[in-house]
PDB file of C-alpha atoms and ligand atoms in Angstrom:
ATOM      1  CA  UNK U1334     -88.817 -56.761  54.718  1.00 39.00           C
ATOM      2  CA  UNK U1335     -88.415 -53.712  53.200  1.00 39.00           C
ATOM      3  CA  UNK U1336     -87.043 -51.704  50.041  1.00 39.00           C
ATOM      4  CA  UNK U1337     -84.297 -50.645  52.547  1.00 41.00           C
ATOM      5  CA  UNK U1338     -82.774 -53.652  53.482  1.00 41.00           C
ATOM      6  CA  UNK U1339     -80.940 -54.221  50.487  1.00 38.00           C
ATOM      7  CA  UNK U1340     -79.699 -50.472  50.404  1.00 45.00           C
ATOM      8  CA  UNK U1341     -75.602 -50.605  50.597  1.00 47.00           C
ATOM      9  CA  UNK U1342     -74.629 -48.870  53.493  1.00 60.00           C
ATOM     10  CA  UNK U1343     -73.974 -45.003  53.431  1.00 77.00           C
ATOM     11  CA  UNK U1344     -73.674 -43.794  57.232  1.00 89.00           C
ATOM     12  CA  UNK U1345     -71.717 -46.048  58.793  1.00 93.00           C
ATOM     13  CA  UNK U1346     -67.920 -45.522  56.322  1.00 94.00           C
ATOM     14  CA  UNK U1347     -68.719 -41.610  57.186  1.00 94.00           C
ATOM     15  CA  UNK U1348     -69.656 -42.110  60.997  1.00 95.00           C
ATOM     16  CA  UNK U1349     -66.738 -44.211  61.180  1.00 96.00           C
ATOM     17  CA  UNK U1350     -63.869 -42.250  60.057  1.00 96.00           C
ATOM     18  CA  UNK U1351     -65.267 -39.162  61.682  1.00 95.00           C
ATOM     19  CA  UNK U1352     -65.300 -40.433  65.082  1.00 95.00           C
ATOM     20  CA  UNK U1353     -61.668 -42.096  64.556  1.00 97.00           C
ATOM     21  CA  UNK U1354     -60.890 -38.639  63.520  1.00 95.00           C
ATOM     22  CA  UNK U1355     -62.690 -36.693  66.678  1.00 95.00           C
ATOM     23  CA  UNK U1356     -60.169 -39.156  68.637  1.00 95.00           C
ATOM     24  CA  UNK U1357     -57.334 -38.336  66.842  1.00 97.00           C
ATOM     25  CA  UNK U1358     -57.333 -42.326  66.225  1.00 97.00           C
ATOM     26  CA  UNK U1359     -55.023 -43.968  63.487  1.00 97.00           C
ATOM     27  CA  UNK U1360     -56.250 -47.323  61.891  1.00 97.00           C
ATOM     28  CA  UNK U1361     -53.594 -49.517  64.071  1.00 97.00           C
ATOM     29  CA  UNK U1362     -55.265 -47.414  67.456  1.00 97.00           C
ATOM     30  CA  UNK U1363     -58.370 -48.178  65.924  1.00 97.00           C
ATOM     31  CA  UNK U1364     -57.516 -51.785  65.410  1.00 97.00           C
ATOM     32  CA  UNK U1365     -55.681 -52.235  68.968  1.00 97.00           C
ATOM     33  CA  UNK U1366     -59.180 -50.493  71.022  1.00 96.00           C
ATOM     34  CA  UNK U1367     -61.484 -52.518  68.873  1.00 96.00           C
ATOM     35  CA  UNK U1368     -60.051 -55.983  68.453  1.00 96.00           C
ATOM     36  CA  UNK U1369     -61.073 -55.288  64.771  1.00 97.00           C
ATOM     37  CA  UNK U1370     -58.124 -55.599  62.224  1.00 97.00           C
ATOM     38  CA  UNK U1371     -57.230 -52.502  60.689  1.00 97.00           C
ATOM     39  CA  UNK U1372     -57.687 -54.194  57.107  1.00 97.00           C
ATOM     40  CA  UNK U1373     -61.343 -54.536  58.036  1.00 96.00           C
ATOM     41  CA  UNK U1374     -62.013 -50.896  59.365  1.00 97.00           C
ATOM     42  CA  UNK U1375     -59.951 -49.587  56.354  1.00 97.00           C
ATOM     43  CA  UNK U1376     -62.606 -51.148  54.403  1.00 96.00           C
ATOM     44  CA  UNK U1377     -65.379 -50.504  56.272  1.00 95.00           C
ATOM     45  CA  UNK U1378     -64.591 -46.428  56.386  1.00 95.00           C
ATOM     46  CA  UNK U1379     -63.939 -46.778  52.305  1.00 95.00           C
ATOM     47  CA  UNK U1380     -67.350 -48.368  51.914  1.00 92.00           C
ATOM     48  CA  UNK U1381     -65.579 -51.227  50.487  1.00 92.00           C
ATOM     49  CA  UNK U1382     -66.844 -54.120  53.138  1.00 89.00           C
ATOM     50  CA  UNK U1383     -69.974 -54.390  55.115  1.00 86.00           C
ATOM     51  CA  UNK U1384     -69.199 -55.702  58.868  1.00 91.00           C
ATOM     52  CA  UNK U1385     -71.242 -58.276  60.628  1.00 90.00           C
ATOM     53  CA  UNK U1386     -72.989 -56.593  63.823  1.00 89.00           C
ATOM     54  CA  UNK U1387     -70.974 -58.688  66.328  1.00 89.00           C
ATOM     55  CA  UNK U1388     -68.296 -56.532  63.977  1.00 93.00           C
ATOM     56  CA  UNK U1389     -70.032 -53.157  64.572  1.00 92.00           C
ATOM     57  CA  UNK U1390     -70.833 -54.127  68.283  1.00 91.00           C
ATOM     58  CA  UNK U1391     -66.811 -54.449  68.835  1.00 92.00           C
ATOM     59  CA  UNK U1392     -65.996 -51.008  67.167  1.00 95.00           C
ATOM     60  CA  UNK U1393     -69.077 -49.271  69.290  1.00 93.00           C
ATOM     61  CA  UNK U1394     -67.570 -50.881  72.517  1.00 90.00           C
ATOM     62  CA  UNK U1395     -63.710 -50.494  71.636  1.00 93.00           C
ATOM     63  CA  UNK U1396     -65.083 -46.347  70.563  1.00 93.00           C
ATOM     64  CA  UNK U1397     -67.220 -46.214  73.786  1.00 89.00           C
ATOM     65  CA  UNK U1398     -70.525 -45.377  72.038  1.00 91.00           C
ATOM     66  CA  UNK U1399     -73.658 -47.083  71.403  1.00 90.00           C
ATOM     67  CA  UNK U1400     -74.686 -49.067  68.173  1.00 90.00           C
ATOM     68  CA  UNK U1401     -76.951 -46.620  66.555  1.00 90.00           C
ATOM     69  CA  UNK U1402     -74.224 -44.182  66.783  1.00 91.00           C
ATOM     70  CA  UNK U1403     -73.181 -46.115  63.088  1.00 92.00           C
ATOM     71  CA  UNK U1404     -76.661 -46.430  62.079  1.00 89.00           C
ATOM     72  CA  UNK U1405     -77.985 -42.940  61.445  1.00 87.00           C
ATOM     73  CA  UNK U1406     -78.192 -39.609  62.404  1.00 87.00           C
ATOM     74  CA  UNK U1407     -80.057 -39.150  65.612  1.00 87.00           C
ATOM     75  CA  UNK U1408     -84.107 -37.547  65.080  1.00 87.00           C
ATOM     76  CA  UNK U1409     -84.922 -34.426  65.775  1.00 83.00           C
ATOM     77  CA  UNK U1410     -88.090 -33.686  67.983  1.00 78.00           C
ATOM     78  CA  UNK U1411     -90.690 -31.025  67.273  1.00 72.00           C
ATOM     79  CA  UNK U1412     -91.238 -28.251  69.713  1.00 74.00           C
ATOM     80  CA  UNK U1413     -92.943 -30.027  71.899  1.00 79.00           C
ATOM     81  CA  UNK U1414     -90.154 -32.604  72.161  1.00 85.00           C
ATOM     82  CA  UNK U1415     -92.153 -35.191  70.684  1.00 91.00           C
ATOM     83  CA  UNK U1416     -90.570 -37.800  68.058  1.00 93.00           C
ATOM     84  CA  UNK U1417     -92.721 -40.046  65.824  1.00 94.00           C
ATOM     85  CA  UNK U1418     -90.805 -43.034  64.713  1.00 95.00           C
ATOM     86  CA  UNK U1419     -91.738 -46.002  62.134  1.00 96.00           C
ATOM     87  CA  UNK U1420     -89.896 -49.737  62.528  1.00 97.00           C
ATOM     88  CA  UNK U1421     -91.090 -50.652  58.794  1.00 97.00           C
ATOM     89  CA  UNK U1422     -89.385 -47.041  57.040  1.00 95.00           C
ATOM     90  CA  UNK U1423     -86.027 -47.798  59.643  1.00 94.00           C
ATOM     91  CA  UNK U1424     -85.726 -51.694  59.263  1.00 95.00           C
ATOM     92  CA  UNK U1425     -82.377 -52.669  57.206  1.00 91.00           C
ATOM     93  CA  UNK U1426     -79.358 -54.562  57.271  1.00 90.00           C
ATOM     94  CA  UNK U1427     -76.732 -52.799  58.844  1.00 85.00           C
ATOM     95  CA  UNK U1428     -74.353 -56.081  58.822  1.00 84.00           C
ATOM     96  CA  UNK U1429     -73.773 -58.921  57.140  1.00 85.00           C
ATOM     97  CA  UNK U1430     -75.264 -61.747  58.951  1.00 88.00           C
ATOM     98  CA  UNK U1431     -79.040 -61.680  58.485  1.00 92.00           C
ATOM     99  CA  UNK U1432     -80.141 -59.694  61.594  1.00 94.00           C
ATOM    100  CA  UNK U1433     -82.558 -56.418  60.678  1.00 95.00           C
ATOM    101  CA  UNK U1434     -81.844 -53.564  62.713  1.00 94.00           C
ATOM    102  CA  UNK U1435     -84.580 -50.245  63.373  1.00 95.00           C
ATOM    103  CA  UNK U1436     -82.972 -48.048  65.284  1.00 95.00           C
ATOM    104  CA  UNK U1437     -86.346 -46.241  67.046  1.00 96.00           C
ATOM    105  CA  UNK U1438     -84.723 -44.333  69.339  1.00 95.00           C
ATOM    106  CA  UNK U1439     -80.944 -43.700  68.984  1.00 93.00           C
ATOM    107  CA  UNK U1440     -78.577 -43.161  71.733  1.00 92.00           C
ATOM    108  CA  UNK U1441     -78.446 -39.676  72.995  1.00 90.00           C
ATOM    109  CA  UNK U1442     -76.653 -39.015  76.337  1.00 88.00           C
ATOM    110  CA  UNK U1443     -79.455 -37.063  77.881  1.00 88.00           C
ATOM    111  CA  UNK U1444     -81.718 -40.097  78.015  1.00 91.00           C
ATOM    112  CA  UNK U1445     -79.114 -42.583  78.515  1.00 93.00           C
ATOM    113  CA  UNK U1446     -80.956 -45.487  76.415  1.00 95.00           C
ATOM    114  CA  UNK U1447     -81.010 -46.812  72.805  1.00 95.00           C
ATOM    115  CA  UNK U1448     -83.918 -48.892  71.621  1.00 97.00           C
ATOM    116  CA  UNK U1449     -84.197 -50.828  68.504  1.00 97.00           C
ATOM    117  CA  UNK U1450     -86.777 -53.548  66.352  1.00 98.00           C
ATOM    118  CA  UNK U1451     -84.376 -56.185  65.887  1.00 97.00           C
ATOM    119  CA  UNK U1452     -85.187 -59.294  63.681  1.00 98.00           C
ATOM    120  CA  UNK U1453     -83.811 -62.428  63.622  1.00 97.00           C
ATOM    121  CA  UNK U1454     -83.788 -64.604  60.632  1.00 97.00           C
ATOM    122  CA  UNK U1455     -84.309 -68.132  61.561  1.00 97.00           C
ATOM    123  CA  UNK U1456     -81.408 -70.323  62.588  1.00 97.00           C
ATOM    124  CA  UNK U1457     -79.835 -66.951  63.868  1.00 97.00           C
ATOM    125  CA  UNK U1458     -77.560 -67.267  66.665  1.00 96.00           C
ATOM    126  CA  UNK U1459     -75.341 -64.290  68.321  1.00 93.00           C
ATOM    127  CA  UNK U1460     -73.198 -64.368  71.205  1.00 92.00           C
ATOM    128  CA  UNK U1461     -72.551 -60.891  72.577  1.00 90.00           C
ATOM    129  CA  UNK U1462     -69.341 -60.038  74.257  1.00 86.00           C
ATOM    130  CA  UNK U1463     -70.303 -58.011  77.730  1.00 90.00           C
ATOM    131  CA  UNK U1464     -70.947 -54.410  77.231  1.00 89.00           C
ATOM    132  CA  UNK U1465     -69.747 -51.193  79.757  1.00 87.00           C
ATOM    133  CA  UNK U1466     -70.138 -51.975  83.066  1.00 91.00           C
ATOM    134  CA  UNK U1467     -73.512 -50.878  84.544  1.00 93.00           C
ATOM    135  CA  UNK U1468     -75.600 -51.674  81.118  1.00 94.00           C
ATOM    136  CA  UNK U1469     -78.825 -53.608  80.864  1.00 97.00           C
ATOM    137  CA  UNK U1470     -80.941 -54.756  78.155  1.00 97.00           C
ATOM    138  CA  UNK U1471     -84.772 -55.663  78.183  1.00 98.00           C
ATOM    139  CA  UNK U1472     -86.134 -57.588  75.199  1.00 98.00           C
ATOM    140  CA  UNK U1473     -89.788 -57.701  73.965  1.00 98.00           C
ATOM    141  CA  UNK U1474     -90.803 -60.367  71.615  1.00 98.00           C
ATOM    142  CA  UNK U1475     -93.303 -59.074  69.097  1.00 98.00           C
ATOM    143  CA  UNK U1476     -93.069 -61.608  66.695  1.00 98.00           C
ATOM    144  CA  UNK U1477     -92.409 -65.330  66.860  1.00 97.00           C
ATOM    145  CA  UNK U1478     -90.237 -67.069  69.631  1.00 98.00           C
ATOM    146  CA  UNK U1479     -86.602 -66.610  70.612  1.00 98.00           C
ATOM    147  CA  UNK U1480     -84.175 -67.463  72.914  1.00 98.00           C
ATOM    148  CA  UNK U1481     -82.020 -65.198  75.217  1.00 98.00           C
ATOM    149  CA  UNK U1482     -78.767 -66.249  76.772  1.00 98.00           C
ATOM    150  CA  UNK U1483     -78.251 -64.793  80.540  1.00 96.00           C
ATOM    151  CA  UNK U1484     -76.514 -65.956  83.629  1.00 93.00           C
ATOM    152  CA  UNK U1485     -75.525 -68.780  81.448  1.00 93.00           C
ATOM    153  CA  UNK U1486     -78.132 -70.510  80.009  1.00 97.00           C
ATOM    154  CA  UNK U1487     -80.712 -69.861  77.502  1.00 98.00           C
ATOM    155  CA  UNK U1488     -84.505 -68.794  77.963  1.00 98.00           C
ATOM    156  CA  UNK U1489     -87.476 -69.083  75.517  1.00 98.00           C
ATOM    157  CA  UNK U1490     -89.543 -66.430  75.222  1.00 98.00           C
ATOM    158  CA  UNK U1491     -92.543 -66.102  72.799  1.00 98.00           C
ATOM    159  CA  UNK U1492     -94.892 -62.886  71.491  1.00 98.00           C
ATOM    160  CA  UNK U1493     -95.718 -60.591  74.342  1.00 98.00           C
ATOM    161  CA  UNK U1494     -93.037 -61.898  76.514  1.00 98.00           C
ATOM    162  CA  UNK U1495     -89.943 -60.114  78.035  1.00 98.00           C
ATOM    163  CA  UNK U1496     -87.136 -60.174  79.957  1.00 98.00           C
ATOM    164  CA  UNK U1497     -84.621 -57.331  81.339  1.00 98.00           C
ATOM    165  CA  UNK U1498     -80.919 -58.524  82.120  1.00 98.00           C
ATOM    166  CA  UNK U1499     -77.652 -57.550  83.087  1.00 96.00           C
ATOM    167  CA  UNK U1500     -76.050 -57.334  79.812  1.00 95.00           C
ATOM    168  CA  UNK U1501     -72.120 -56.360  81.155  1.00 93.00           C
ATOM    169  CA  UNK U1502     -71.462 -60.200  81.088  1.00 95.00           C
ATOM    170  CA  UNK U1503     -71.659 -62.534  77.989  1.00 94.00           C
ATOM    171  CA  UNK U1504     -75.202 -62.611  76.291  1.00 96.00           C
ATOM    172  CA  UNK U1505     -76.919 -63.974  73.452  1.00 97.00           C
ATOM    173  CA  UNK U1506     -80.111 -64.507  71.343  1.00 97.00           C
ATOM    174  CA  UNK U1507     -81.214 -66.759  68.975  1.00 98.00           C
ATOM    175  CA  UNK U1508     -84.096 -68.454  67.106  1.00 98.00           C
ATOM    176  CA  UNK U1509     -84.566 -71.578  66.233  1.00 97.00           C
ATOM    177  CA  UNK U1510     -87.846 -71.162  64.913  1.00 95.00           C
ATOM    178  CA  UNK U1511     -89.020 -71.481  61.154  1.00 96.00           C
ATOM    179  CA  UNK U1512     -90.060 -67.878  61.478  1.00 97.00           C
ATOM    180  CA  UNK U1513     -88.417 -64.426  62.136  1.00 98.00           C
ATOM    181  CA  UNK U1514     -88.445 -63.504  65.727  1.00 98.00           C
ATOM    182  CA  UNK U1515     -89.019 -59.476  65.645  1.00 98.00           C
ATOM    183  CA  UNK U1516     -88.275 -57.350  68.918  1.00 98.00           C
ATOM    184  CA  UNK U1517     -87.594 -54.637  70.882  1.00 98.00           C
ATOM    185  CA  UNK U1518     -84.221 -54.171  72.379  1.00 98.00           C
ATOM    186  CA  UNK U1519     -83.978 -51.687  74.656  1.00 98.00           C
ATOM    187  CA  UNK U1520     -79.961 -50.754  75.851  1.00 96.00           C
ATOM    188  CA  UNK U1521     -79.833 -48.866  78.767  1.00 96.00           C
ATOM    189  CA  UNK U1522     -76.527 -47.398  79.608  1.00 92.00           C
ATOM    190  CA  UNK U1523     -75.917 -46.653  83.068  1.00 74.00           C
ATOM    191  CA  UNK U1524     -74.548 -43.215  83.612  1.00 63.00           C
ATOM    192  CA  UNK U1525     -75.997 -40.634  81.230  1.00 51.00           C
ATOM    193  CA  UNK U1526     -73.163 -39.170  79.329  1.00 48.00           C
ATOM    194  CA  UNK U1527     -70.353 -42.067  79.713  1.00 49.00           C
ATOM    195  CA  UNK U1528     -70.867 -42.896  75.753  1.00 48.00           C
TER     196      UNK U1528
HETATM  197 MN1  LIG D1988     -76.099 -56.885  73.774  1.00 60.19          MN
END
């Protein structure tokens, strides 16, 4: 997609440890909050193994914070506020199983919502475990078709259509298209602040 998405990952080993520090968290706490075995977030927090994002989602949900808080320093508005943002200079693969993340807006607790491009390589399929109670998540398609898993069965949406769903029970997407699907994910966390 881009020169970035072959880039080996430099924020997330950093991020990691930090925030297991900040907790006061050893690996085996880590391991027993995340579901993630301490082996693998050793290596993740030495740089020495990249995590699928079913992998990262975990470790965001067993840490309490939102995805993008592994992806990259949040952006800084001008004066007036105002924050210019570009999918194709963000897009890269944060994990290991295809999916191209570009984290637009990061989570910051005064707005309460993260939104991201996502792209999803065909023959892509992710089941997501249920997030903190109270979240939703509206997808856009942009690109190509998709499929979104809610209230147990999975919808088809194509380019321009969208669909906003309780996303603290099981999820999913997938495409079984011959082309990427590209869209907008936007997670919105309930109460401001909680993550
Ligand atoms: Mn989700």
């Amino acid at each position: 997609m881009n020169e970035n998405t072959t880039e080996p990952h430099h924020y997330l080993p950093e991020a990691l440890r930090a925030l297991r520090r900040a907790r006061g968290w050893s690996l085996d706490r880590a391991a027993l909050e995340t579901g993630v075995s301490k082996a693998m977030l050793g290596q993740i927090e030495r740089g020495e193994s990249s995590p699928t994002i079913a992998t990262l989602w975990k470790i965001a949900s067993g840490f309490h914070v939102s995805l993008s808080a592994f992806l990259g320093p949040v952006p800084e508005g001008g004066e007036a506020g105002t924050v210019f943002r570009q999918a194709a200079a963000l897009r890269h693969q944060p994990g290991t199983d295809g999916m191209l993340v570009a984290p637009l807006f990061p989570y910051e607790a005064r707005f309460g919502y993260e939104l991201f491009e996502l792209t999803l390589p065909p023959g892509y399929v992710r089941e997501s475990e249920a997030h903190e109670p109270g979240v939703t998540e509206t997808v856009i398609v942009l690109a190509g078709a998709m499929e979104v898993l809610t209230d147990g069965g999975w919808n088809r949406l194509t380019v321009g259509e969208a669909v906003r769903f309780p996303a603290d029970r099981p999820h999913g997407y997938r495409n079984r298209g011959a082309a990427p699907a590209v869209f907008h994910n936007l997670i919105h966390y309930r109460s401001p602040g909680a993550c």
